[in-house]
Amino acid sequence: MNILFISWDSDQTNYLENLFFPIFQGLQQTTTWQFHVMQFSWAAATEVDRIRLLAEASGIRYTQVPVSRRPTPTVGSLRTLSTGSRKIKDYLASHNIDCLMPRSTLPAWMVLRLTHWLQARALPVVFDADGFPIQERIDFAGLKSGSLHCRWLKQVESRMVRQANRVLTRSEKAIAIHLQRSGEGQGGKFYRVCNGRNPAVFRPNPAIRNVIRQELGISDSTRLWLYSGSIGPQYLVPEMLQLFWSCYQENPLHRFLFLVRNRESLRTSIPEHLKQLVLIETVPFSRVPDYYAAADLGISLRKQAPSLAGLAPIKIGEYLLSGLPVLLSEGIGDLSDLLAREKACFVYRNNTTGFQTWLDQTKTLSTKDIRAVGERYFGLQQSLEDYMHALQHC
């Protein structure tokens, strides 16, 4: 079975190489499936070539479709969208594709324009709903819920959910919400899939831990907090730093490491009294596991909002597989419910005293036990099983 995965991205996204390529490669190794990726983006040629090489190394067939940014980004995107359906149709015809997998709203719209053509050829569509991206834009990016743009996006999502043969989500809560909107009769088409990570990549590494900590100037006895990922108001940086400061005042053997792309924008938000205690680094993805191995605590806090119900942050799995106990917010998909009973995880509800007690207790946890939690909920093998269950007989 040839499966075409379709995405629409900016010039700075790495989730294909970090998340989907390992999953697709694993599925190709255990099934007769062949994955093709068509990425609409405005990335530079050097970035496109880099992604293409990574795809080829994984045995994945990759095609990039440039998204125009002229005369303005909006007009250019509309022009690309208007021709995108034809490009998808041509690819389907020339590569004997058996199944389409549009990810999120704009790819869904381009596929919806081919509905009659696809139905005439009995080509199934698997919609990767990927959380609630429209709601996330309302919650954090200024999209007005009653605007024409928002109503159009929601209409596209609703139509795709109704017409798709299968719908993939990252949480059971997301399935329940979709069913409320689309009707209980749609229930059989929904599948929750895991954002799995490779335990061979994210793992404790004592030798690397020592090297990185020496580079950072951190002693063996210092507790190193770690936040990895994007920076924005939804990620609660001030709250992280306040919690860190509270613990530091109790015990000065604490330091905080941020692994982010834009160091300067974060640097300006660090209070003066924390500047000597907070480290900010930007490293290539290949080195990220090394820095995880050097840490003692992984942070995944998110501002409360309706869109959280559909999320499953991949960093939580990376932290746990690296042997790190994890601090996470409540309400993140199903995770705060699933992980609340795990000793390696603490669900933060402004309960500062309870957090400090838990953090002290994590010193007695073994990395083996922490990794076991990570493999159970976030292992690559779990992802492969989820996707095989969702896509078989498609």
CSV table of C-alpha atoms in Angstrom, one decimal:
chain,number,residue,atom,x,y,z
A,1,MET,CA,0.0,0.0,0.0
A,2,ASN,CA,1.3,3.4,-1.0
A,3,ILE,CA,0.3,6.1,1.5
A,4,LEU,CA,0.7,9.9,0.7
A,5,PHE,CA,1.1,12.1,3.8
A,6,ILE,CA,0.4,15.8,3.0
A,7,SER,CA,1.4,18.7,5.3
A,8,TRP,CA,1.5,22.5,5.1
A,9,ASP,CA,4.3,24.1,7.0
A,10,SER,CA,6.3,27.2,7.5
A,11,ASP,CA,10.1,27.6,6.9
A,12,GLN,CA,11.1,26.3,10.4
A,13,THR,CA,9.4,23.1,11.3
A,14,ASN,CA,11.1,19.9,12.3
A,15,TYR,CA,8.3,17.6,13.3
A,16,LEU,CA,8.6,15.5,10.1
A,17,GLU,CA,12.2,14.4,10.9
A,18,ASN,CA,11.6,14.2,14.7
A,19,LEU,CA,8.2,12.5,14.8
A,20,PHE,CA,6.8,11.2,11.5
A,21,PHE,CA,9.9,10.0,9.7
A,22,PRO,CA,10.8,7.5,12.4
A,23,ILE,CA,7.2,6.2,12.6
A,24,PHE,CA,6.9,5.9,8.8
A,25,GLN,CA,10.3,4.2,8.6
A,26,GLY,CA,9.3,1.7,11.3
A,27,LEU,CA,6.0,0.9,9.6
A,28,GLN,CA,7.8,0.3,6.3
A,29,GLN,CA,10.1,-2.1,8.0
A,30,THR,CA,7.3,-4.1,9.5
A,31,THR,CA,4.7,-3.9,6.7
A,32,THR,CA,4.5,-3.8,2.9
A,33,TRP,CA,3.5,-0.1,3.1
A,34,GLN,CA,5.5,2.7,1.3
A,35,PHE,CA,5.2,6.2,2.6
A,36,HIS,CA,5.3,9.3,0.4
A,37,VAL,CA,5.4,12.8,2.0
A,38,MET,CA,4.3,15.9,0.1
A,39,GLN,CA,5.2,19.0,2.1
A,40,PHE,CA,3.8,22.4,1.2
A,41,SER,CA,6.2,25.0,2.7
A,42,TRP,CA,8.2,28.1,2.1
A,43,ALA,CA,11.4,26.7,3.5
A,44,ALA,CA,14.7,27.7,1.8
A,45,ALA,CA,16.3,25.3,-0.7
A,46,THR,CA,19.0,24.3,1.8
A,47,GLU,CA,16.4,23.3,4.3
A,48,VAL,CA,14.4,21.4,1.7
A,49,ASP,CA,17.5,19.5,0.6
A,50,ARG,CA,18.2,18.6,4.3
A,51,ILE,CA,14.8,17.2,4.8
A,52,ARG,CA,14.9,15.3,1.5
A,53,LEU,CA,18.1,13.6,2.5
A,54,LEU,CA,16.7,12.6,5.9
A,55,ALA,CA,13.6,11.2,4.1
A,56,GLU,CA,15.7,9.2,1.7
A,57,ALA,CA,17.8,7.8,4.5
A,58,SER,CA,14.5,6.6,6.1
A,59,GLY,CA,13.3,5.1,2.8
A,60,ILE,CA,10.6,7.7,2.4
A,61,ARG,CA,9.7,9.4,-0.8
A,62,TYR,CA,9.7,13.2,-0.2
A,63,THR,CA,8.4,16.0,-2.4
A,64,GLN,CA,8.3,19.7,-1.4
A,65,VAL,CA,5.8,22.1,-3.0
A,66,PRO,CA,6.9,25.7,-2.6
A,67,VAL,CA,4.3,28.0,-1.0
A,68,SER,CA,4.4,31.4,-2.6
A,69,ARG,CA,4.9,34.5,-0.4
A,70,ARG,CA,4.2,37.1,-3.1
A,71,PRO,CA,2.9,39.7,-3.5
A,72,THR,CA,2.0,39.1,0.2
A,73,PRO,CA,2.1,35.9,2.3
A,74,THR,CA,-1.7,35.7,2.4
A,75,VAL,CA,-2.1,36.2,-1.4
A,76,GLY,CA,0.7,33.8,-2.1
A,77,SER,CA,-0.7,31.1,0.2
A,78,LEU,CA,-4.1,31.5,-1.5
A,79,ARG,CA,-2.5,31.0,-4.9
A,80,THR,CA,-0.7,27.9,-3.7
A,81,LEU,CA,-3.9,26.5,-2.2
A,82,SER,CA,-5.7,27.1,-5.5
A,83,THR,CA,-3.2,25.0,-7.4
A,84,GLY,CA,-2.4,22.5,-4.7
A,85,SER,CA,-5.3,20.1,-5.4
A,86,ARG,CA,-4.0,19.7,-8.9
A,87,LYS,CA,-0.5,18.9,-7.7
A,88,ILE,CA,-1.9,16.3,-5.3
A,89,LYS,CA,-4.1,14.8,-8.0
A,90,ASP,CA,-1.1,14.5,-10.4
A,91,TYR,CA,1.0,12.9,-7.7
A,92,LEU,CA,-1.7,10.4,-6.9
A,93,ALA,CA,-2.1,9.4,-10.6
A,94,SER,CA,1.7,9.1,-11.2
A,95,HIS,CA,2.7,7.2,-8.1
A,96,ASN,CA,-0.2,4.7,-7.7
A,97,ILE,CA,-1.2,6.0,-4.3
A,98,ASP,CA,-3.6,3.8,-2.4
A,99,CYS,CA,-4.4,6.1,0.6
A,100,LEU,CA,-4.2,9.8,1.4
A,101,MET,CA,-3.3,11.2,4.8
A,102,PRO,CA,-3.8,15.0,5.0
A,103,ARG,CA,-2.5,16.5,8.2
A,104,SER,CA,-4.5,19.4,9.6
A,105,THR,CA,-6.7,22.0,7.9
A,106,LEU,CA,-5.1,23.4,4.7
A,107,PRO,CA,-4.1,19.9,3.3
A,108,ALA,CA,-7.6,18.8,4.2
A,109,TRP,CA,-9.1,21.6,2.1
A,110,MET,CA,-7.0,20.7,-0.9
A,111,VAL,CA,-8.1,17.0,-0.6
A,112,LEU,CA,-11.7,18.0,-0.1
A,113,ARG,CA,-11.6,19.6,-3.5
A,114,LEU,CA,-10.8,16.2,-5.0
A,115,THR,CA,-13.7,14.5,-3.2
A,116,HIS,CA,-15.6,13.3,-6.3
A,117,TRP,CA,-12.4,12.2,-8.1
A,118,LEU,CA,-11.3,10.3,-5.1
A,119,GLN,CA,-14.7,8.6,-4.6
A,120,ALA,CA,-14.8,7.5,-8.2
A,121,ARG,CA,-11.5,5.7,-7.6
A,122,ALA,CA,-12.4,4.5,-4.2
A,123,LEU,CA,-9.3,6.1,-2.7
A,124,PRO,CA,-9.6,6.2,1.1
A,125,VAL,CA,-8.7,9.3,3.1
A,126,VAL,CA,-7.2,9.2,6.6
A,127,PHE,CA,-7.4,12.7,8.3
A,128,ASP,CA,-4.7,13.4,10.8
A,129,ALA,CA,-6.7,15.9,12.9
A,130,ASP,CA,-3.5,16.5,15.0
A,131,GLY,CA,-5.1,18.1,18.0
A,132,PHE,CA,-7.2,21.2,17.6
A,133,PRO,CA,-5.0,23.6,15.6
A,134,ILE,CA,-7.9,26.0,14.9
A,135,GLN,CA,-8.8,26.3,18.5
A,136,GLU,CA,-5.1,26.7,19.4
A,137,ARG,CA,-4.9,29.7,17.0
A,138,ILE,CA,-8.0,31.2,18.8
A,139,ASP,CA,-6.4,30.5,22.2
A,140,PHE,CA,-3.0,31.8,21.5
A,141,ALA,CA,-2.5,33.4,18.1
A,142,GLY,CA,-5.2,36.0,17.9
A,143,LEU,CA,-7.6,34.2,15.5
A,144,LYS,CA,-11.1,35.7,16.2
A,145,SER,CA,-13.6,32.9,16.8
A,146,GLY,CA,-16.4,34.7,14.9
A,147,SER,CA,-14.3,35.9,12.0
A,148,LEU,CA,-14.9,34.7,8.4
A,149,HIS,CA,-11.5,33.1,8.3
A,150,CYS,CA,-12.2,31.1,11.5
A,151,ARG,CA,-15.6,30.0,10.3
A,152,TRP,CA,-14.1,28.8,7.0
A,153,LEU,CA,-11.3,26.8,8.8
A,154,LYS,CA,-13.9,25.2,11.1
A,155,GLN,CA,-16.1,24.3,8.2
A,156,VAL,CA,-13.1,22.6,6.4
A,157,GLU,CA,-12.3,20.7,9.5
A,158,SER,CA,-15.9,19.5,10.1
A,159,ARG,CA,-16.3,18.5,6.4
A,160,MET,CA,-13.0,16.5,6.5
A,161,VAL,CA,-14.0,14.8,9.7
A,162,ARG,CA,-17.3,13.7,8.2
A,163,GLN,CA,-16.0,12.6,4.9
A,164,ALA,CA,-12.7,10.9,5.9
A,165,ASN,CA,-12.6,7.1,6.2
A,166,ARG,CA,-10.5,7.4,9.3
A,167,VAL,CA,-9.6,10.2,11.7
A,168,LEU,CA,-6.4,10.2,13.8
A,169,THR,CA,-6.2,12.0,17.1
A,170,ARG,CA,-3.7,12.2,20.0
A,171,SER,CA,-6.2,11.8,22.8
A,172,GLU,CA,-9.4,10.2,23.8
A,173,LYS,CA,-10.7,13.6,24.9
A,174,ALA,CA,-10.2,14.8,21.3
A,175,ILE,CA,-12.3,11.9,20.0
A,176,ALA,CA,-15.1,12.7,22.5
A,177,ILE,CA,-15.1,16.4,21.3
A,178,HIS,CA,-15.1,15.4,17.7
A,179,LEU,CA,-18.1,13.1,18.3
A,180,GLN,CA,-20.0,15.8,20.0
A,181,ARG,CA,-19.6,17.9,16.9
A,182,SER,CA,-20.0,15.3,14.2
A,183,GLY,CA,-22.4,12.9,15.7
A,184,GLU,CA,-22.1,9.5,17.5
A,185,GLY,CA,-22.6,7.7,14.2
A,186,GLN,CA,-19.1,8.7,13.3
A,187,GLY,CA,-17.5,6.9,16.2
A,188,GLY,CA,-16.0,3.9,14.3
A,189,LYS,CA,-13.7,6.1,12.3
A,190,PHE,CA,-11.7,7.6,15.1
A,191,TYR,CA,-8.3,6.2,16.3
A,192,ARG,CA,-6.0,7.6,19.0
A,193,VAL,CA,-2.3,7.2,18.0
A,194,CYS,CA,0.7,7.7,20.1
A,195,ASN,CA,3.5,10.3,19.4
A,196,GLY,CA,6.1,7.7,19.9
A,197,ARG,CA,9.9,8.3,20.3
A,198,ASN,CA,12.8,5.9,19.8
A,199,PRO,CA,14.1,4.6,23.1
A,200,ALA,CA,17.5,4.0,21.5
A,201,VAL,CA,17.8,7.7,20.8
A,202,PHE,CA,16.4,9.2,24.0
A,203,ARG,CA,18.1,7.3,26.8
A,204,PRO,CA,20.3,7.9,29.9
A,205,ASN,CA,24.0,8.2,29.0
A,206,PRO,CA,26.3,8.7,32.0
A,207,ALA,CA,29.4,9.4,29.9
A,208,ILE,CA,27.6,12.1,27.8
A,209,ARG,CA,26.0,13.5,30.9
A,210,ASN,CA,29.4,14.2,32.4
A,211,VAL,CA,30.7,15.8,29.2
A,212,ILE,CA,27.7,18.1,28.8
A,213,ARG,CA,27.6,19.1,32.4
A,214,GLN,CA,31.3,20.0,32.3
A,215,GLU,CA,30.6,22.1,29.2
A,216,LEU,CA,27.8,23.9,31.0
A,217,GLY,CA,29.9,24.3,34.2
A,218,ILE,CA,27.5,22.3,36.4
A,219,SER,CA,28.6,20.1,39.2
A,220,ASP,CA,27.4,16.5,39.8
A,221,SER,CA,25.4,17.6,42.8
A,222,THR,CA,23.4,20.3,41.0
A,223,ARG,CA,19.8,19.5,40.0
A,224,LEU,CA,19.5,20.6,36.4
A,225,TRP,CA,16.0,21.6,35.2
A,226,LEU,CA,15.3,21.3,31.5
A,227,TYR,CA,12.8,22.9,29.2
A,228,SER,CA,13.0,22.0,25.5
A,229,GLY,CA,10.9,23.4,22.7
A,230,SER,CA,9.0,26.5,21.5
A,231,ILE,CA,8.7,29.7,23.5
A,232,GLY,CA,5.5,31.7,23.7
A,233,PRO,CA,2.9,32.9,26.2
A,234,GLN,CA,1.2,29.5,26.2
A,235,TYR,CA,4.3,27.8,27.6
A,236,LEU,CA,4.3,29.7,30.9
A,237,VAL,CA,8.0,30.7,31.1
A,238,PRO,CA,7.4,33.2,34.0
A,239,GLU,CA,5.6,30.4,36.0
A,240,MET,CA,8.5,28.0,35.3
A,241,LEU,CA,11.0,30.5,36.5
A,242,GLN,CA,9.0,31.4,39.7
A,243,LEU,CA,8.7,27.7,40.6
A,244,PHE,CA,12.5,27.3,40.0
A,245,TRP,CA,13.3,30.3,42.1
A,246,SER,CA,11.2,28.9,45.0
A,247,CYS,CA,13.2,25.7,44.9
A,248,TYR,CA,16.5,27.5,44.5
A,249,GLN,CA,15.8,29.6,47.7
A,250,GLU,CA,15.3,26.3,49.6
A,251,ASN,CA,18.5,24.8,48.0
A,252,PRO,CA,20.9,26.8,45.8
A,253,LEU,CA,22.1,23.6,44.0
A,254,HIS,CA,19.6,24.1,41.2
A,255,ARG,CA,20.1,25.4,37.6
A,256,PHE,CA,17.7,25.8,34.7
A,257,LEU,CA,18.5,24.9,31.0
A,258,PHE,CA,16.4,26.0,28.1
A,259,LEU,CA,16.9,24.3,24.7
A,260,VAL,CA,15.2,26.7,22.3
A,261,ARG,CA,15.7,28.1,18.8
A,262,ASN,CA,15.4,31.8,19.5
A,263,ARG,CA,17.7,32.5,22.4
A,264,GLU,CA,17.5,36.3,22.2
A,265,SER,CA,13.7,36.5,22.6
A,266,LEU,CA,13.9,34.3,25.7
A,267,ARG,CA,16.9,36.1,27.2
A,268,THR,CA,15.0,39.3,27.5
A,269,SER,CA,12.3,37.6,29.6
A,270,ILE,CA,14.8,36.3,32.3
A,271,PRO,CA,14.7,38.4,35.5
A,272,GLU,CA,18.0,39.9,36.5
A,273,HIS,CA,18.2,37.9,39.7
A,274,LEU,CA,18.0,34.6,37.6
A,275,LYS,CA,20.4,35.5,34.8
A,276,GLN,CA,23.4,33.6,36.4
A,277,LEU,CA,21.2,30.6,37.2
A,278,VAL,CA,19.5,30.1,33.8
A,279,LEU,CA,21.3,28.6,30.7
A,280,ILE,CA,20.0,29.1,27.2
A,281,GLU,CA,21.3,26.8,24.4
A,282,THR,CA,20.4,26.2,20.7
A,283,VAL,CA,21.6,22.8,19.4
A,284,PRO,CA,20.9,20.7,16.4
A,285,PHE,CA,18.3,18.0,16.9
A,286,SER,CA,21.0,15.3,16.8
A,287,ARG,CA,22.5,16.7,20.0
A,288,VAL,CA,19.2,17.2,21.9
A,289,PRO,CA,19.3,13.7,23.5
A,290,ASP,CA,22.8,14.5,24.9
A,291,TYR,CA,21.5,17.5,26.7
A,292,TYR,CA,18.5,15.5,28.0
A,293,ALA,CA,21.0,13.0,29.4
A,294,ALA,CA,22.6,15.8,31.3
A,295,ALA,CA,19.4,17.0,33.0
A,296,ASP,CA,17.6,15.9,36.2
A,297,LEU,CA,14.0,17.2,35.5
A,298,GLY,CA,11.9,17.7,32.4
A,299,ILE,CA,9.3,20.6,32.3
A,300,SER,CA,6.2,20.6,30.1
A,301,LEU,CA,3.9,23.4,31.4
A,302,ARG,CA,1.0,24.8,29.3
A,303,LYS,CA,-1.5,27.6,29.8
A,304,GLN,CA,-5.0,26.3,30.4
A,305,ALA,CA,-7.1,26.6,27.2
A,306,PRO,CA,-9.7,24.5,25.3
A,307,SER,CA,-7.1,23.4,22.7
A,308,LEU,CA,-5.1,21.5,25.3
A,309,ALA,CA,-7.6,18.6,25.2
A,310,GLY,CA,-6.2,17.4,21.9
A,311,LEU,CA,-2.5,17.7,22.7
A,312,ALA,CA,0.2,15.0,23.5
A,313,PRO,CA,3.5,16.9,23.6
A,314,ILE,CA,6.3,14.7,22.3
A,315,LYS,CA,8.8,16.3,24.8
A,316,ILE,CA,7.1,14.4,27.7
A,317,GLY,CA,8.0,11.1,26.1
A,318,GLU,CA,11.5,12.3,25.3
A,319,TYR,CA,12.0,13.3,28.9
A,320,LEU,CA,10.8,10.0,30.4
A,321,LEU,CA,12.8,7.9,27.9
A,322,SER,CA,15.8,9.9,28.9
A,323,GLY,CA,15.2,8.9,32.5
A,324,LEU,CA,14.0,12.3,33.6
A,325,PRO,CA,11.1,12.8,36.0
A,326,VAL,CA,8.5,15.2,34.5
A,327,LEU,CA,6.6,18.2,35.7
A,328,LEU,CA,3.5,18.7,33.5
A,329,SER,CA,0.3,20.8,33.6
A,330,GLU,CA,-3.1,19.4,34.1
A,331,GLY,CA,-5.5,19.2,31.2
A,332,ILE,CA,-3.0,18.2,28.5
A,333,GLY,CA,-4.9,15.7,26.5
A,334,ASP,CA,-5.2,12.4,28.4
A,335,LEU,CA,-1.7,12.7,29.8
A,336,SER,CA,-2.4,14.4,33.1
A,337,ASP,CA,-4.9,11.7,33.9
A,338,LEU,CA,-2.7,8.8,32.8
A,339,LEU,CA,0.5,10.1,34.4
A,340,ALA,CA,-0.8,11.5,37.6
A,341,ARG,CA,-0.5,8.1,39.3
A,342,GLU,CA,3.1,7.6,38.1
A,343,LYS,CA,5.8,8.4,40.7
A,344,ALA,CA,8.0,9.8,37.9
A,345,CYS,CA,5.4,12.5,37.1
A,346,PHE,CA,4.0,15.5,38.9
A,347,VAL,CA,0.8,17.2,37.6
A,348,TYR,CA,1.2,20.9,38.6
A,349,ARG,CA,-1.9,22.7,39.9
A,350,ASN,CA,-0.2,25.6,41.6
A,351,ASN,CA,0.7,23.2,44.4
A,352,THR,CA,4.2,24.4,45.1
A,353,THR,CA,4.8,22.7,48.4
A,354,GLY,CA,3.7,19.3,47.0
A,355,PHE,CA,6.0,19.8,44.0
A,356,GLN,CA,9.1,20.4,46.2
A,357,THR,CA,8.3,17.3,48.2
A,358,TRP,CA,7.9,15.3,45.0
A,359,LEU,CA,11.1,16.7,43.5
A,360,ASP,CA,13.1,15.6,46.6
A,361,GLN,CA,11.5,12.1,46.4
A,362,THR,CA,12.5,11.7,42.7
A,363,LYS,CA,16.1,11.3,43.8
A,364,THR,CA,15.2,7.7,44.8
A,365,LEU,CA,13.7,6.8,41.4
A,366,SER,CA,15.8,4.7,39.1
A,367,THR,CA,16.2,5.7,35.5
A,368,LYS,CA,15.1,2.2,34.5
A,369,ASP,CA,11.7,2.6,36.2
A,370,ILE,CA,11.3,6.1,34.7
A,371,ARG,CA,12.1,4.8,31.2
A,372,ALA,CA,9.6,2.0,31.6
A,373,VAL,CA,6.9,4.7,32.0
A,374,GLY,CA,8.1,6.4,28.9
A,375,GLU,CA,8.1,3.2,26.8
A,376,ARG,CA,4.6,2.3,28.0
A,377,TYR,CA,3.0,5.5,26.9
A,378,PHE,CA,5.5,7.0,24.4
A,379,GLY,CA,7.6,4.3,22.9
A,380,LEU,CA,8.1,4.0,19.2
A,381,GLN,CA,6.8,0.5,19.3
A,382,GLN,CA,3.5,1.7,20.8
A,383,SER,CA,3.2,4.2,17.9
A,384,LEU,CA,3.8,1.5,15.3
A,385,GLU,CA,1.1,-0.7,16.8
A,386,ASP,CA,-1.4,2.3,17.0
A,387,TYR,CA,-0.8,3.2,13.3
A,388,MET,CA,-1.0,-0.3,12.1
A,389,HIS,CA,-4.3,-0.7,13.9
A,390,ALA,CA,-5.6,2.5,12.4
A,391,LEU,CA,-4.4,2.0,8.9
A,392,GLN,CA,-4.9,-1.7,8.3
A,393,HIS,CA,-7.5,-2.6,5.7
A,394,CYS,CA,-7.7,1.1,4.8
